Amino acid sequence: MERRHFLNVTGAGLAASLLAACGGGGSDPSAESAAPQPAMDRSTRPAVNTGAKSRVIVIGGGMGGATVAKYLRLWGDAIDVTLVERMTTYTSSIMSSMVLTGQRTMSSLSFNYDTLRSKYGVKTVFGEVVAIDPVGVKVTLADGTILTADRIVMAPGISFDAVPGLGTSDKMPHAWQAGPQTALLARQLNAMASGLNHNVVLTIPKTPYRCPPGPYERACLIADWLKVKKPGSRLIVLDANPGIVTEVDNFTSAFMGVHGNVIDYHPNAEVTQVDPATMSLITTAGTFRGDVINMIPRQRAGALVTTAGLNNATEGRFAGVNVLSYASTVSGADKVHIIGDASATTQPKAGHIANQEAKVCADAVSRILSGGSPDPAPVTNSACFSTITMSQASWLTAVFQYNPAWTNPATSITGPAMVPVAASSAASTGWNSDSFEDMGKWFNALMSDSFA
Ligand SMILES: Cc1cc2nc3c(=O)[nH]c(=O)nc-3n(C[C@H](O)[C@H](O)[C@H](O)COP(=O)(O)OP(=O)(O)OC[C@H]3O[C@@H](n4cnc5c(N)ncnc54)[C@H](O)[C@@H]3O)c2cc1C
């Protein structure tokens, strides 16, 4: 298929299906009509091909890494792409809270790299990256292998702060990186006795953390599940933030309304110490005990970002990037690009955004490697569904546009940023079963775009 045609059709089709999924079930039609086609129409790309085969190493094969590897192969003229990932199978964190309520299996969240290899020619190396040389553009694996390239794209996701007192105990799983901890937390919930004296505790870390609505939607799901499976038991939500951080109307209404007799919400409750032996948490709002504790710690970029010295933003927690190309803003490290949750941008840490950042990055890197410059006006979008009950969901959509001189109202600092476009962003008022169904379609479209 002719390349430009293929890109336009594929890109438009995905954006339309994502936005249609988001917008279905009584959404704001203006959000759909304003939908951009971010980094997808590449008709303006300079047609320069030096003939040399460029090499890119992608570190991390999650939402950001899988997408950037695929689109580098699609959009880069003969770019040789090697994806390095520690696991042979990726487990999606998106939808993983539904494993806790028995509505999803872990295997339904598993994705492999076969199609990236067979259909797009991505080379895969399974192993742990232990170091990178940002200047020499080299990657070192745990087995001593050294890979070299013209560019590195890092998408290592997040790592967690140590929780004081927890040590290596598995009694308070975070289940915030889907995998064994998700299955463990599901088992703990199932094994809990029911009744007034048997409660679950869920903690929410300070922002910025992975998936802003995620802990609130998990709270709603667990609360709904407790009503049926553990009648009389309550869910104590300890939020380190001063209040609900996103979709405030819907979550406030859910916490106080439909789940009012189950959820006990405490803002400004930051965990300072835990004791797995007594299953208690000391917080800035008092001490709490639970039979099951879902302890979600504070987060930072995947460890490799810090090892490489690229954690120059958000008080050293995340990687500062130029959002035209996602190149590191650390001096001398501009051949390393960082996308997804590990990067510090004004966009939420979400899988849909990681997919979008990956496309902007793939476009920029392929332009740079063929002698051009990144698109000067990228646009990204994000669709997000939140489960409010086990069968109903709310939704939120946002469009972000590049602004070279945006003044952050919180800090008064002016600089380039991806800024939400108010007129193209919308949220549902309330929740319903149609949106729950659309959530499944949105998930399938997103995962196909990243892995198939
Ligand atoms: C409960 C929950 C619900 C969520 N729901 C949604 C949702 O509804 N919508 C949404 O958009 N987002 C959602 N998210 C957020 C979404 O999962 C993340 O934003 C997304 O996965 C980030 O993509 P990433 O590529 O940055 O990181 P990841 O997807 O975590 O991928 C990182 C990859 O890097 C690999 N890796 C890391 N370090 C190394 C290394 N040194 N060597 C080799 N490999 C390495 C890891 O193994 C992993 O495969 C949810 C998250 C959670 C926890």
PDB file of N, CA and C in Angstrom, residues 330-366:
ATOM      1  N   VAL A 330      18.481  17.092  29.267  1.00  0.00           N
ATOM      2  CA  VAL A 330      19.790  17.092  29.931  1.00  0.00           C
ATOM      3  C   VAL A 330      20.851  17.421  28.878  1.00  0.00           C
ATOM      4  N   SER A 331      21.741  18.332  29.210  1.00  0.00           N
ATOM      5  CA  SER A 331      22.757  18.769  28.270  1.00  0.00           C
ATOM      6  C   SER A 331      23.577  17.575  27.738  1.00  0.00           C
ATOM      7  N   GLY A 332      23.704  17.479  26.426  1.00  0.00           N
ATOM      8  CA  GLY A 332      24.498  16.413  25.810  1.00  0.00           C
ATOM      9  C   GLY A 332      23.751  15.106  25.623  1.00  0.00           C
ATOM     10  N   ALA A 333      22.500  15.027  26.105  1.00  0.00           N
ATOM     11  CA  ALA A 333      21.763  13.754  26.028  1.00  0.00           C
ATOM     12  C   ALA A 333      20.616  13.825  25.015  1.00  0.00           C
ATOM     13  N   ASP A 334      20.746  14.710  24.036  1.00  0.00           N
ATOM     14  CA  ASP A 334      19.600  14.910  23.136  1.00  0.00           C
ATOM     15  C   ASP A 334      19.416  13.788  22.112  1.00  0.00           C
ATOM     16  N   LYS A 335      20.273  12.773  22.127  1.00  0.00           N
ATOM     17  CA  LYS A 335      20.029  11.606  21.261  1.00  0.00           C
ATOM     18  C   LYS A 335      19.246  10.524  22.014  1.00  0.00           C
ATOM     19  N   VAL A 336      18.853  10.854  23.232  1.00  0.00           N
ATOM     20  CA  VAL A 336      18.010   9.935  24.002  1.00  0.00           C
ATOM     21  C   VAL A 336      16.634  10.579  24.154  1.00  0.00           C
ATOM     22  N   HIS A 337      15.605   9.841  23.759  1.00  0.00           N
ATOM     23  CA  HIS A 337      14.225  10.335  23.839  1.00  0.00           C
ATOM     24  C   HIS A 337      13.505   9.533  24.920  1.00  0.00           C
ATOM     25  N   ILE A 338      12.668  10.205  25.698  1.00  0.00           N
ATOM     26  CA  ILE A 338      11.976   9.503  26.791  1.00  0.00           C
ATOM     27  C   ILE A 338      10.478   9.756  26.660  1.00  0.00           C
ATOM     28  N   ILE A 339       9.717   8.670  26.577  1.00  0.00           N
ATOM     29  CA  ILE A 339       8.263   8.799  26.395  1.00  0.00           C
ATOM     30  C   ILE A 339       7.524   8.020  27.478  1.00  0.00           C
ATOM     31  N   GLY A 340       6.216   8.250  27.550  1.00  0.00           N
ATOM     32  CA  GLY A 340       5.376   7.509  28.488  1.00  0.00           C
ATOM     33  C   GLY A 340       5.490   8.056  29.903  1.00  0.00           C
ATOM     34  N   ASP A 341       5.162   7.200  30.862  1.00  0.00           N
ATOM     35  CA  ASP A 341       5.078   7.632  32.258  1.00  0.00           C
ATOM     36  C   ASP A 341       6.395   8.182  32.793  1.00  0.00           C
ATOM     37  N   ALA A 342       7.522   7.769  32.198  1.00  0.00           N
ATOM     38  CA  ALA A 342       8.831   8.196  32.720  1.00  0.00           C
ATOM     39  C   ALA A 342       9.127   9.661  32.437  1.00  0.00           C
ATOM     40  N   SER A 343       8.433  10.251  31.467  1.00  0.00           N
ATOM     41  CA  SER A 343       8.733  11.637  31.101  1.00  0.00           C
ATOM     42  C   SER A 343       7.858  12.610  31.895  1.00  0.00           C
ATOM     43  N   ALA A 344       8.384  13.830  32.058  1.00  0.00           N
ATOM     44  CA  ALA A 344       7.632  14.876  32.769  1.00  0.00           C
ATOM     45  C   ALA A 344       7.054  15.820  31.722  1.00  0.00           C
ATOM     46  N   THR A 345       5.742  15.764  31.535  1.00  0.00           N
ATOM     47  CA  THR A 345       5.082  16.698  30.620  1.00  0.00           C
ATOM     48  C   THR A 345       3.798  17.172  31.299  1.00  0.00           C
ATOM     49  N   THR A 346       3.076  18.044  30.648  1.00  0.00           N
ATOM     50  CA  THR A 346       1.796  18.500  31.208  1.00  0.00           C
ATOM     51  C   THR A 346       0.666  17.530  30.895  1.00  0.00           C
ATOM     52  N   GLN A 347       0.987  16.443  30.176  1.00  0.00           N
ATOM     53  CA  GLN A 347      -0.039  15.441  29.851  1.00  0.00           C
ATOM     54  C   GLN A 347      -0.086  14.382  30.961  1.00  0.00           C
ATOM     55  N   PRO A 348      -1.260  13.743  31.142  1.00  0.00           N
ATOM     56  CA  PRO A 348      -1.352  12.745  32.221  1.00  0.00           C
ATOM     57  C   PRO A 348      -0.505  11.502  31.931  1.00  0.00           C
ATOM     58  N   LYS A 349      -0.106  10.824  32.983  1.00  0.00           N
ATOM     59  CA  LYS A 349       0.637   9.570  32.832  1.00  0.00           C
ATOM     60  C   LYS A 349      -0.394   8.477  32.561  1.00  0.00           C
ATOM     61  N   ALA A 350      -0.634   8.242  31.273  1.00  0.00           N
ATOM     62  CA  ALA A 350      -1.688   7.306  30.871  1.00  0.00           C
ATOM     63  C   ALA A 350      -1.232   6.532  29.650  1.00  0.00           C
ATOM     64  N   GLY A 351      -1.788   5.324  29.482  1.00  0.00           N
ATOM     65  CA  GLY A 351      -1.411   4.493  28.361  1.00  0.00           C
ATOM     66  C   GLY A 351      -1.781   5.126  27.025  1.00  0.00           C
ATOM     67  N   HIS A 352      -2.938   5.768  26.979  1.00  0.00           N
ATOM     68  CA  HIS A 352      -3.363   6.420  25.735  1.00  0.00           C
ATOM     69  C   HIS A 352      -2.376   7.540  25.388  1.00  0.00           C
ATOM     70  N   ILE A 353      -1.943   8.289  26.391  1.00  0.00           N
ATOM     71  CA  ILE A 353      -0.976   9.368  26.148  1.00  0.00           C
ATOM     72  C   ILE A 353       0.392   8.779  25.774  1.00  0.00           C
ATOM     73  N   ALA A 354       0.782   7.672  26.395  1.00  0.00           N
ATOM     74  CA  ALA A 354       2.061   7.034  26.034  1.00  0.00           C
ATOM     75  C   ALA A 354       2.034   6.655  24.553  1.00  0.00           C
ATOM     76  N   ASN A 355       0.897   6.143  24.090  1.00  0.00           N
ATOM     77  CA  ASN A 355       0.721   5.789  22.670  1.00  0.00           C
ATOM     78  C   ASN A 355       0.857   7.036  21.791  1.00  0.00           C
ATOM     79  N   GLN A 356       0.269   8.128  22.226  1.00  0.00           N
ATOM     80  CA  GLN A 356       0.320   9.371  21.447  1.00  0.00           C
ATOM     81  C   GLN A 356       1.731   9.968  21.445  1.00  0.00           C
ATOM     82  N   GLU A 357       2.359   9.975  22.603  1.00  0.00           N
ATOM     83  CA  GLU A 357       3.737  10.484  22.681  1.00  0.00           C
ATOM     84  C   GLU A 357       4.655   9.647  21.793  1.00  0.00           C
ATOM     85  N   ALA A 358       4.391   8.334  21.753  1.00  0.00           N
ATOM     86  CA  ALA A 358       5.203   7.434  20.927  1.00  0.00           C
ATOM     87  C   ALA A 358       5.113   7.829  19.459  1.00  0.00           C
ATOM     88  N   LYS A 359       3.925   8.220  19.034  1.00  0.00           N
ATOM     89  CA  LYS A 359       3.762   8.582  17.609  1.00  0.00           C
ATOM     90  C   LYS A 359       4.450   9.910  17.307  1.00  0.00           C
ATOM     91  N   VAL A 360       4.306  10.867  18.216  1.00  0.00           N
ATOM     92  CA  VAL A 360       5.001  12.148  18.011  1.00  0.00           C
ATOM     93  C   VAL A 360       6.508  11.894  17.963  1.00  0.00           C
ATOM     94  N   CYS A 361       6.991  11.040  18.867  1.00  0.00           N
ATOM     95  CA  CYS A 361       8.422  10.737  18.945  1.00  0.00           C
ATOM     96  C   CYS A 361       8.889   9.985  17.694  1.00  0.00           C
ATOM     97  N   ALA A 362       8.125   8.977  17.256  1.00  0.00           N
ATOM     98  CA  ALA A 362       8.511   8.212  16.059  1.00  0.00           C
ATOM     99  C   ALA A 362       8.583   9.136  14.850  1.00  0.00           C
ATOM    100  N   ASP A 363       7.617  10.024  14.764  1.00  0.00           N
ATOM    101  CA  ASP A 363       7.600  10.979  13.653  1.00  0.00           C
ATOM    102  C   ASP A 363       8.839  11.877  13.711  1.00  0.00           C
ATOM    103  N   ALA A 364       9.112  12.418  14.909  1.00  0.00           N
ATOM    104  CA  ALA A 364      10.249  13.344  15.063  1.00  0.00           C
ATOM    105  C   ALA A 364      11.576  12.637  14.774  1.00  0.00           C
ATOM    106  N   VAL A 365      11.747  11.430  15.337  1.00  0.00           N
ATOM    107  CA  VAL A 365      13.022  10.717  15.164  1.00  0.00           C
ATOM    108  C   VAL A 365      13.226  10.358  13.694  1.00  0.00           C
ATOM    109  N   SER A 366      12.160   9.911  13.021  1.00  0.00           N
ATOM    110  CA  SER A 366      12.341   9.536  11.611  1.00  0.00           C
ATOM    111  C   SER A 366      12.626  10.776  10.766  1.00  0.00           C
TER     112      SER A 366
END
